[in-house]
């Protein structure tokens, strides 16, 4: 499920569309003291008021926001489990019996809460529905030809914390007096989901029940217990972790010093690999690719040395990095150069214009510019380097 698939689904999470229809809503209130259901209820989604439907839609939009491998993770189900989560979710997806589906969602809730503790009461929300996608090239258009449609049944789960109600001072127009108001009902925070998932993943309108899309509460902070024990997915690495592996491997092979122009060339090769891949593919880089990039850019290294570096850093010789995780955002100032004096941001392709130079025993960052730089409206006075 690539970012276009996710964006297409998010666009239909609204009340005024016929391309997505949510039929069932099941909510469970969990007390923090017991980590057990305090109350659970099923509702037909269409019976909710439109404003209430919109609140849930916005919550699920928020759940499916963020970058892949940072906040959203496509997980492949493991096969070595005794009571497979995959089987439970698949059965519930196919169930047309409301009572049976509710029982299955309670079973899923039990899996979610097993060995988990929250510092506030939480609400777990499940919805089930149907997503339609046209097979024409203009799939993103609401006006696309809908003669040929792909239908996918899906489920969404969102975990949200509750907050205590606010204490307020209100003015009563009738009695002409100020009143102190205290509500006792907790408020469900639908704007910041703690986590959740989409089952199955939907690629180009077709569901894949062998995979699930996990959503973390914050970027680069996935809940490994939820991914591996609750959803029973294979271990996943964040983009941040993949980038750290890449950096450690390169440092182990060529040292921790590299010219900006060389690094720019390596990034250019990785970007070329990404651009040459199919839209629905996420190209991987192994030790052979890293060795090729380094050798091509002035660092002749043995393949075996890079292989050993991979094993040292990851404990796996066959470990593969996602190219999209390694490469900084190529067309934006995504590379940060931090010093005590100033922080500089440059794009990967502009790295050759940045150098560190030594002069009179001091180090300087030198940036090649095409025009005079300005400070507070004044052009900088140029100085010649001796």
Tab-separated table of C-alpha atoms in Angstrom:
chain	number	residue	atom	x	y	z
A	1	UNK	CA	0.000	0.000	0.000
A	2	UNK	CA	1.809	3.093	-1.178
A	3	UNK	CA	1.211	6.717	-0.216
A	4	UNK	CA	-1.140	7.249	-3.183
A	5	UNK	CA	-3.351	4.353	-2.071
A	6	UNK	CA	-3.492	5.766	1.461
A	7	UNK	CA	-4.204	9.292	0.215
A	8	UNK	CA	-6.999	8.007	-2.049
A	9	UNK	CA	-8.651	6.219	0.882
A	10	UNK	CA	-8.251	9.232	3.189
A	11	UNK	CA	-9.947	11.465	0.629
A	12	UNK	CA	-13.069	9.317	0.842
A	13	UNK	CA	-13.287	9.446	4.637
A	14	UNK	CA	-16.158	11.904	4.595
A	15	UNK	CA	-19.905	11.800	4.952
A	16	UNK	CA	-20.831	13.024	1.465
A	17	UNK	CA	-19.326	10.323	-0.744
A	18	UNK	CA	-20.678	7.190	-2.389
A	19	UNK	CA	-17.205	5.667	-2.810
A	20	UNK	CA	-16.912	4.737	0.872
A	21	UNK	CA	-19.656	3.475	3.132
A	22	UNK	CA	-19.180	2.706	6.832
A	23	UNK	CA	-21.897	0.377	8.062
A	24	UNK	CA	-20.998	-0.602	11.631
A	25	UNK	CA	-19.469	1.157	14.624
A	26	UNK	CA	-18.349	-0.637	17.783
A	27	UNK	CA	-16.897	1.301	20.711
A	28	UNK	CA	-15.362	-0.023	23.918
A	29	UNK	CA	-14.618	2.073	27.018
A	30	UNK	CA	-11.619	0.813	29.014
A	31	UNK	CA	-10.964	1.859	32.622
A	32	UNK	CA	-7.297	2.538	33.375
A	33	UNK	CA	-7.576	0.838	36.775
A	34	UNK	CA	-8.625	-2.537	35.385
A	35	UNK	CA	-7.606	-2.434	31.688
A	36	UNK	CA	-10.912	-4.198	31.050
A	37	UNK	CA	-14.046	-3.132	29.165
A	38	UNK	CA	-16.333	-0.958	31.292
A	39	UNK	CA	-18.879	-0.509	28.517
A	40	UNK	CA	-19.228	-1.636	24.900
A	41	UNK	CA	-21.853	-0.805	22.326
A	42	UNK	CA	-22.658	-1.387	18.680
A	43	UNK	CA	-24.315	1.235	16.488
A	44	UNK	CA	-25.296	1.411	12.863
A	45	UNK	CA	-23.103	4.210	11.522
A	46	UNK	CA	-25.904	5.665	9.415
A	47	UNK	CA	-28.008	6.174	12.557
A	48	UNK	CA	-25.504	8.660	14.004
A	49	UNK	CA	-26.062	12.367	13.541
A	50	UNK	CA	-24.043	13.808	10.674
A	51	UNK	CA	-21.864	15.900	13.001
A	52	UNK	CA	-21.045	12.793	15.022
A	53	UNK	CA	-20.209	10.853	11.853
A	54	UNK	CA	-17.903	13.676	10.799
A	55	UNK	CA	-16.028	13.517	14.126
A	56	UNK	CA	-15.272	9.838	13.557
A	57	UNK	CA	-14.274	10.481	9.939
A	58	UNK	CA	-11.809	13.172	11.020
A	59	UNK	CA	-10.412	10.799	13.637
A	60	UNK	CA	-9.744	8.094	11.056
A	61	UNK	CA	-8.243	10.628	8.660
A	62	UNK	CA	-5.834	11.575	11.434
A	63	UNK	CA	-5.123	7.895	12.059
A	64	UNK	CA	-4.111	7.380	8.420
A	65	UNK	CA	-1.996	10.536	8.202
A	66	UNK	CA	1.805	10.562	8.206
A	67	UNK	CA	4.631	9.041	6.217
A	68	UNK	CA	5.128	5.352	5.501
A	69	UNK	CA	7.832	3.762	7.685
A	70	UNK	CA	7.627	6.749	10.024
A	71	UNK	CA	4.051	6.721	11.307
A	72	UNK	CA	2.372	4.152	9.050
A	73	UNK	CA	3.745	0.623	8.710
A	74	UNK	CA	2.572	-2.095	6.350
A	75	UNK	CA	3.026	-5.383	8.197
A	76	UNK	CA	2.948	-8.903	6.852
A	77	UNK	CA	1.242	-11.343	9.218
A	78	UNK	CA	3.445	-14.018	10.784
A	79	UNK	CA	2.510	-17.656	10.262
A	80	UNK	CA	3.866	-19.024	13.553
A	81	UNK	CA	1.018	-17.974	15.872
A	82	UNK	CA	-1.390	-20.165	17.854
A	83	UNK	CA	-4.499	-17.951	17.722
A	84	UNK	CA	-3.875	-15.848	14.627
A	85	UNK	CA	-5.003	-12.231	14.707
A	86	UNK	CA	-5.188	-12.443	10.924
A	87	UNK	CA	-7.819	-15.191	11.127
A	88	UNK	CA	-9.870	-13.264	13.694
A	89	UNK	CA	-9.838	-10.102	11.584
A	90	UNK	CA	-10.637	-11.997	8.399
A	91	UNK	CA	-13.594	-13.775	10.012
A	92	UNK	CA	-14.934	-10.508	11.380
A	93	UNK	CA	-14.571	-8.884	7.977
A	94	UNK	CA	-16.729	-11.601	6.405
A	95	UNK	CA	-19.307	-11.702	9.204
A	96	UNK	CA	-22.760	-10.305	8.437
A	97	UNK	CA	-24.069	-10.986	11.931
A	98	UNK	CA	-23.934	-7.920	14.192
A	99	UNK	CA	-23.778	-9.899	17.424
A	100	UNK	CA	-21.036	-12.160	16.101
A	101	UNK	CA	-18.997	-9.162	14.864
A	102	UNK	CA	-19.370	-7.442	18.246
A	103	UNK	CA	-18.059	-10.547	20.018
A	104	UNK	CA	-15.115	-10.690	17.637
A	105	UNK	CA	-14.302	-7.034	18.334
A	106	UNK	CA	-14.380	-7.736	22.073
A	107	UNK	CA	-11.931	-10.555	21.437
A	108	UNK	CA	-9.735	-8.137	19.479
A	109	UNK	CA	-10.009	-5.656	22.356
A	110	UNK	CA	-8.768	-8.338	24.736
A	111	UNK	CA	-5.736	-8.881	22.497
A	112	UNK	CA	-5.046	-5.136	22.417
A	113	UNK	CA	-5.251	-4.742	26.197
A	114	UNK	CA	-3.249	-7.851	27.083
A	115	UNK	CA	-0.156	-6.744	29.028
A	116	UNK	CA	-0.911	-3.128	28.116
A	117	UNK	CA	-1.465	-0.318	30.602
A	118	UNK	CA	-2.563	3.253	29.962
A	119	UNK	CA	-2.390	6.181	32.362
A	120	UNK	CA	-5.858	7.356	31.310
A	121	UNK	CA	-9.152	5.723	30.421
A	122	UNK	CA	-9.219	4.882	26.726
A	123	UNK	CA	-11.799	4.217	24.049
A	124	UNK	CA	-11.216	1.652	21.299
A	125	UNK	CA	-13.307	2.235	18.188
A	126	UNK	CA	-13.868	-0.281	15.403
A	127	UNK	CA	-15.683	0.435	12.157
A	128	UNK	CA	-16.476	-1.805	9.215
A	129	UNK	CA	-17.330	-0.676	5.728
A	130	UNK	CA	-16.875	-0.873	1.974
A	131	UNK	CA	-14.465	1.105	-0.195
A	132	UNK	CA	-15.019	1.479	-3.944
A	133	UNK	CA	-12.330	2.443	-6.412
A	134	UNK	CA	-12.575	2.935	-10.143
A	135	UNK	CA	-10.150	1.047	-12.367
A	136	UNK	CA	-9.885	3.897	-14.876
A	137	UNK	CA	-6.688	6.015	-15.047
A	138	UNK	CA	-8.587	8.980	-13.621
A	139	UNK	CA	-9.254	7.189	-10.355
A	140	UNK	CA	-8.551	10.274	-8.250
A	141	UNK	CA	-11.357	12.236	-9.872
A	142	UNK	CA	-14.848	12.226	-8.420
A	143	UNK	CA	-16.156	12.465	-12.002
A	144	UNK	CA	-14.285	9.370	-13.218
A	145	UNK	CA	-16.080	6.729	-15.257
A	146	UNK	CA	-17.527	4.315	-12.713
A	147	UNK	CA	-18.548	1.510	-15.033
A	148	UNK	CA	-15.774	-0.673	-13.638
A	149	UNK	CA	-15.355	-0.531	-9.868
A	150	UNK	CA	-13.307	-2.548	-7.395
A	151	UNK	CA	-14.948	-3.199	-4.042
A	152	UNK	CA	-12.997	-3.830	-0.828
A	153	UNK	CA	-14.434	-4.619	2.574
A	154	UNK	CA	-12.318	-3.042	5.308
A	155	UNK	CA	-12.043	-2.436	9.038
A	156	UNK	CA	-10.470	0.446	10.910
A	157	UNK	CA	-9.477	0.490	14.565
A	158	UNK	CA	-8.557	3.603	16.528
A	159	UNK	CA	-7.342	3.851	20.123
A	160	UNK	CA	-8.023	7.194	21.794
A	161	UNK	CA	-7.424	8.489	25.278
A	162	UNK	CA	-9.947	10.386	27.354
A	163	UNK	CA	-9.336	13.746	28.994
A	164	UNK	CA	-11.015	15.197	32.076
A	165	UNK	CA	-13.673	17.806	31.291
A	166	UNK	CA	-12.660	21.450	31.493
A	167	UNK	CA	-13.814	23.607	34.373
A	168	UNK	CA	-15.432	26.786	33.125
A	169	UNK	CA	-16.879	30.076	34.267
A	170	UNK	CA	-20.040	30.841	32.301
A	171	UNK	CA	-22.340	33.857	32.160
A	172	UNK	CA	-26.076	33.235	32.485
A	173	UNK	CA	-27.926	35.819	30.346
A	174	UNK	CA	-31.292	35.100	31.963
A	175	UNK	CA	-30.240	35.270	35.606
A	176	UNK	CA	-27.502	37.799	34.832
A	177	UNK	CA	-24.923	36.047	36.898
A	178	UNK	CA	-21.626	34.193	36.526
A	179	UNK	CA	-21.710	30.464	37.152
A	180	UNK	CA	-19.047	27.874	37.798
A	181	UNK	CA	-19.631	24.854	35.576
A	182	UNK	CA	-18.094	21.433	36.173
A	183	UNK	CA	-18.848	18.499	33.864
A	184	UNK	CA	-18.223	14.997	35.124
A	185	UNK	CA	-18.184	13.212	31.758
A	186	UNK	CA	-14.717	12.546	30.282
A	187	UNK	CA	-13.982	13.830	26.787
A	188	UNK	CA	-12.713	11.431	24.104
A	189	UNK	CA	-9.733	12.968	22.308
A	190	UNK	CA	-10.465	12.149	18.665
A	191	UNK	CA	-7.826	14.559	17.357
A	192	UNK	CA	-4.792	12.578	18.529
A	193	UNK	CA	-5.213	8.798	18.156
A	194	UNK	CA	-2.763	6.767	20.235
A	195	UNK	CA	-2.612	4.141	17.509
A	196	UNK	CA	-4.674	1.757	15.450
A	197	UNK	CA	-4.803	-0.166	12.202
A	198	UNK	CA	-6.461	-0.714	8.837
A	199	UNK	CA	-7.293	-4.252	7.710
A	200	UNK	CA	-6.713	-5.354	5.055
A	201	UNK	CA	-4.236	-3.153	3.207
A	202	UNK	CA	-5.818	-1.913	-0.016
A	203	UNK	CA	-3.565	-1.551	-3.046
A	204	UNK	CA	-5.082	-0.023	-6.167
A	205	UNK	CA	-8.546	-0.971	-4.945
A	206	UNK	CA	-7.723	-4.593	-4.082
A	207	UNK	CA	-7.545	-5.832	-0.492
A	208	UNK	CA	-4.654	-8.030	0.668
A	209	UNK	CA	-5.719	-9.970	3.776
A	210	UNK	CA	-2.143	-11.134	4.354
A	211	UNK	CA	-1.135	-7.619	5.397
A	212	UNK	CA	-2.296	-4.959	7.829
A	213	UNK	CA	-1.498	-1.233	8.007
A	214	UNK	CA	-0.446	-0.196	11.517
A	215	UNK	CA	-0.613	3.453	12.590
A	216	UNK	CA	1.585	4.738	15.413
A	217	UNK	CA	0.639	7.614	17.673
A	218	UNK	CA	3.783	9.586	16.795
A	219	UNK	CA	6.308	9.448	13.921
A	220	UNK	CA	9.236	7.069	14.476
A	221	UNK	CA	7.710	5.829	17.741
A	222	UNK	CA	5.877	2.625	16.789
A	223	UNK	CA	4.652	0.281	19.507
A	224	UNK	CA	6.638	-2.889	18.817
A	225	UNK	CA	4.440	-4.897	21.211
A	226	UNK	CA	1.315	-3.848	19.323
A	227	UNK	CA	2.880	-4.622	15.939
A	228	UNK	CA	4.420	-7.978	16.843
A	229	UNK	CA	2.190	-9.356	19.623
A	230	UNK	CA	-1.241	-7.813	19.041
A	231	UNK	CA	-1.292	-7.664	15.240
A	232	UNK	CA	1.281	-10.479	14.993
A	233	UNK	CA	3.102	-8.757	12.165
A	234	UNK	CA	6.687	-9.293	11.118
A	235	UNK	CA	9.284	-6.999	12.666
A	236	UNK	CA	9.372	-3.587	10.986
A	237	UNK	CA	12.073	-0.938	10.972
A	238	UNK	CA	11.322	2.767	11.002
A	239	UNK	CA	12.779	5.052	8.347
A	240	UNK	CA	14.850	6.650	11.105
A	241	UNK	CA	16.311	3.262	12.090
A	242	UNK	CA	17.047	2.350	8.462
A	243	UNK	CA	18.861	5.653	7.964
A	244	UNK	CA	20.909	5.041	11.117
A	245	UNK	CA	21.893	1.588	9.802
A	246	UNK	CA	22.993	3.120	6.493
A	247	UNK	CA	25.117	5.734	8.246
A	248	UNK	CA	26.757	3.215	10.589
A	249	UNK	CA	27.543	0.818	7.733
A	250	UNK	CA	29.142	3.559	5.629
A	251	UNK	CA	31.154	4.819	8.611
A	252	UNK	CA	32.387	1.302	9.326
A	253	UNK	CA	33.502	0.866	5.718
A	254	UNK	CA	35.030	4.243	4.774
A	255	UNK	CA	35.338	6.075	8.095
A	256	UNK	CA	33.366	8.956	9.550
A	257	UNK	CA	34.692	11.636	7.181
A	258	UNK	CA	33.271	12.227	3.714
A	259	UNK	CA	33.216	15.251	1.446
A	260	UNK	CA	29.807	16.842	0.822
A	261	UNK	CA	30.237	16.352	-2.939
A	262	UNK	CA	30.816	12.603	-2.495
A	263	UNK	CA	27.802	12.280	-0.216
A	264	UNK	CA	25.749	14.247	-2.751
A	265	UNK	CA	26.770	11.799	-5.491
A	266	UNK	CA	25.773	8.815	-3.345
A	267	UNK	CA	22.390	10.412	-2.669
A	268	UNK	CA	22.013	11.132	-6.390
A	269	UNK	CA	22.538	7.442	-7.192
A	270	UNK	CA	19.989	6.410	-4.560
A	271	UNK	CA	17.501	8.936	-5.939
A	272	UNK	CA	18.072	7.537	-9.437
A	273	UNK	CA	17.259	4.068	-8.075
A	274	UNK	CA	14.027	5.395	-6.582
A	275	UNK	CA	12.984	7.228	-9.730
A	276	UNK	CA	13.648	4.145	-11.840
A	277	UNK	CA	11.394	1.922	-9.732
A	278	UNK	CA	7.748	1.161	-10.362
A	279	UNK	CA	5.253	3.431	-8.621
A	280	UNK	CA	3.959	0.676	-6.346
A	281	UNK	CA	7.441	-0.627	-5.482
A	282	UNK	CA	9.715	0.365	-2.632
A	283	UNK	CA	13.241	-0.512	-3.821
A	284	UNK	CA	15.590	-2.124	-1.308
A	285	UNK	CA	19.345	-1.682	-0.967
A	286	UNK	CA	21.613	-4.497	0.200
A	287	UNK	CA	25.359	-4.607	0.823
A	288	UNK	CA	26.044	-5.003	-2.912
A	289	UNK	CA	24.191	-1.776	-3.699
A	290	UNK	CA	25.992	0.180	-0.974
A	291	UNK	CA	29.342	-1.130	-2.184
A	292	UNK	CA	28.451	-0.102	-5.753
A	293	UNK	CA	27.457	3.426	-4.698
A	294	UNK	CA	30.657	3.920	-2.702
A	295	UNK	CA	32.962	2.462	-5.356
A	296	UNK	CA	31.363	4.571	-8.059
A	297	UNK	CA	32.041	7.696	-6.013
A	298	UNK	CA	35.704	7.282	-5.182
A	299	UNK	CA	35.687	4.763	-2.322
A	300	UNK	CA	36.940	1.432	-3.671
A	301	UNK	CA	35.849	-1.138	-1.104
A	302	UNK	CA	35.575	-4.912	-1.104
A	303	UNK	CA	32.097	-6.381	-1.196
A	304	UNK	CA	32.970	-8.647	1.723
A	305	UNK	CA	33.861	-5.647	3.887
A	306	UNK	CA	30.449	-4.061	3.314
A	307	UNK	CA	28.788	-7.411	3.988
A	308	UNK	CA	30.637	-7.691	7.303
A	309	UNK	CA	29.623	-4.130	8.205
A	310	UNK	CA	25.958	-5.001	7.626
A	311	UNK	CA	26.324	-8.017	9.896
A	312	UNK	CA	28.066	-5.976	12.582
A	313	UNK	CA	25.362	-3.290	12.616
A	314	UNK	CA	22.233	-5.420	12.103
A	315	UNK	CA	23.319	-9.005	12.924
A	316	UNK	CA	22.146	-9.865	9.402
A	317	UNK	CA	24.292	-10.134	6.291
A	318	UNK	CA	21.227	-10.116	4.036
A	319	UNK	CA	19.615	-7.047	5.627
A	320	UNK	CA	17.987	-4.699	3.111
A	321	UNK	CA	17.453	-0.971	3.522
A	322	UNK	CA	14.512	0.860	2.008
A	323	UNK	CA	15.940	3.398	-0.427
A	324	UNK	CA	13.221	5.890	0.503
A	325	UNK	CA	14.284	5.713	4.157
A	326	UNK	CA	17.970	6.322	3.441
A	327	UNK	CA	17.499	9.279	1.099
A	328	UNK	CA	16.711	12.698	2.618
A	329	UNK	CA	13.851	14.513	0.891
A	330	UNK	CA	15.590	15.239	-2.369
A	331	UNK	CA	13.916	18.452	-3.486
A	332	UNK	CA	13.818	20.258	-0.160
A	333	UNK	CA	16.360	21.587	2.328
A	334	UNK	CA	16.246	18.340	4.285
A	335	UNK	CA	19.914	18.098	5.337
A	336	UNK	CA	20.806	19.950	8.514
A	337	UNK	CA	24.337	21.154	9.271
A	338	UNK	CA	24.509	22.147	12.927
A	339	UNK	CA	27.240	24.289	14.481
A	340	UNK	CA	27.464	26.392	17.635
A	341	UNK	CA	27.269	29.540	15.519
A	342	UNK	CA	24.511	28.671	13.053
A	343	UNK	CA	22.313	25.907	11.692
A	344	UNK	CA	22.285	25.476	7.915
A	345	UNK	CA	19.716	23.616	5.813
A	346	UNK	CA	20.522	22.417	2.289
A	347	UNK	CA	19.006	20.022	-0.221
A	348	UNK	CA	20.946	16.852	-1.164
A	349	UNK	CA	21.736	18.107	-4.679
A	350	UNK	CA	23.144	21.377	-3.272
A	351	UNK	CA	25.661	19.631	-1.014
A	352	UNK	CA	28.538	20.128	-3.537
A	353	UNK	CA	28.217	23.868	-2.892
A	354	UNK	CA	29.105	23.383	0.786
A	355	UNK	CA	32.634	22.786	2.058
A	356	UNK	CA	34.525	22.807	5.316
A	357	UNK	CA	37.845	24.677	4.987
A	358	UNK	CA	40.757	25.284	7.333
A	359	UNK	CA	42.313	28.722	7.590
A	360	UNK	CA	44.879	29.911	10.133
A	361	UNK	CA	44.171	26.922	12.346
A	362	UNK	CA	40.416	27.506	12.362
A	363	UNK	CA	37.587	25.623	10.661
A	364	UNK	CA	35.018	27.356	8.466
A	365	UNK	CA	31.875	26.298	6.615
A	366	UNK	CA	32.038	27.759	3.105
A	367	UNK	CA	28.929	27.966	0.920
A	368	UNK	CA	29.108	28.783	-2.773
A	369	UNK	CA	26.443	31.354	-3.671
A	370	UNK	CA	25.404	32.967	-6.950
A	371	UNK	CA	24.564	36.371	-5.492
A	372	UNK	CA	25.517	38.576	-2.557
A	373	UNK	CA	24.065	37.343	0.713
A	374	UNK	CA	22.035	39.767	2.804
A	375	UNK	CA	21.814	40.267	6.554
A	376	UNK	CA	18.965	42.444	7.862
A	377	UNK	CA	18.724	44.210	4.517
A	378	UNK	CA	22.481	44.777	4.159
A	379	UNK	CA	24.608	42.986	1.574
A	380	UNK	CA	27.526	41.148	3.123
A	381	UNK	CA	30.958	42.663	2.479
A	382	UNK	CA	33.007	40.022	0.598
A	383	UNK	CA	36.419	38.982	1.898
A	384	UNK	CA	39.164	37.156	0.011
A	385	UNK	CA	40.512	33.921	1.465
A	386	UNK	CA	44.301	33.971	1.627
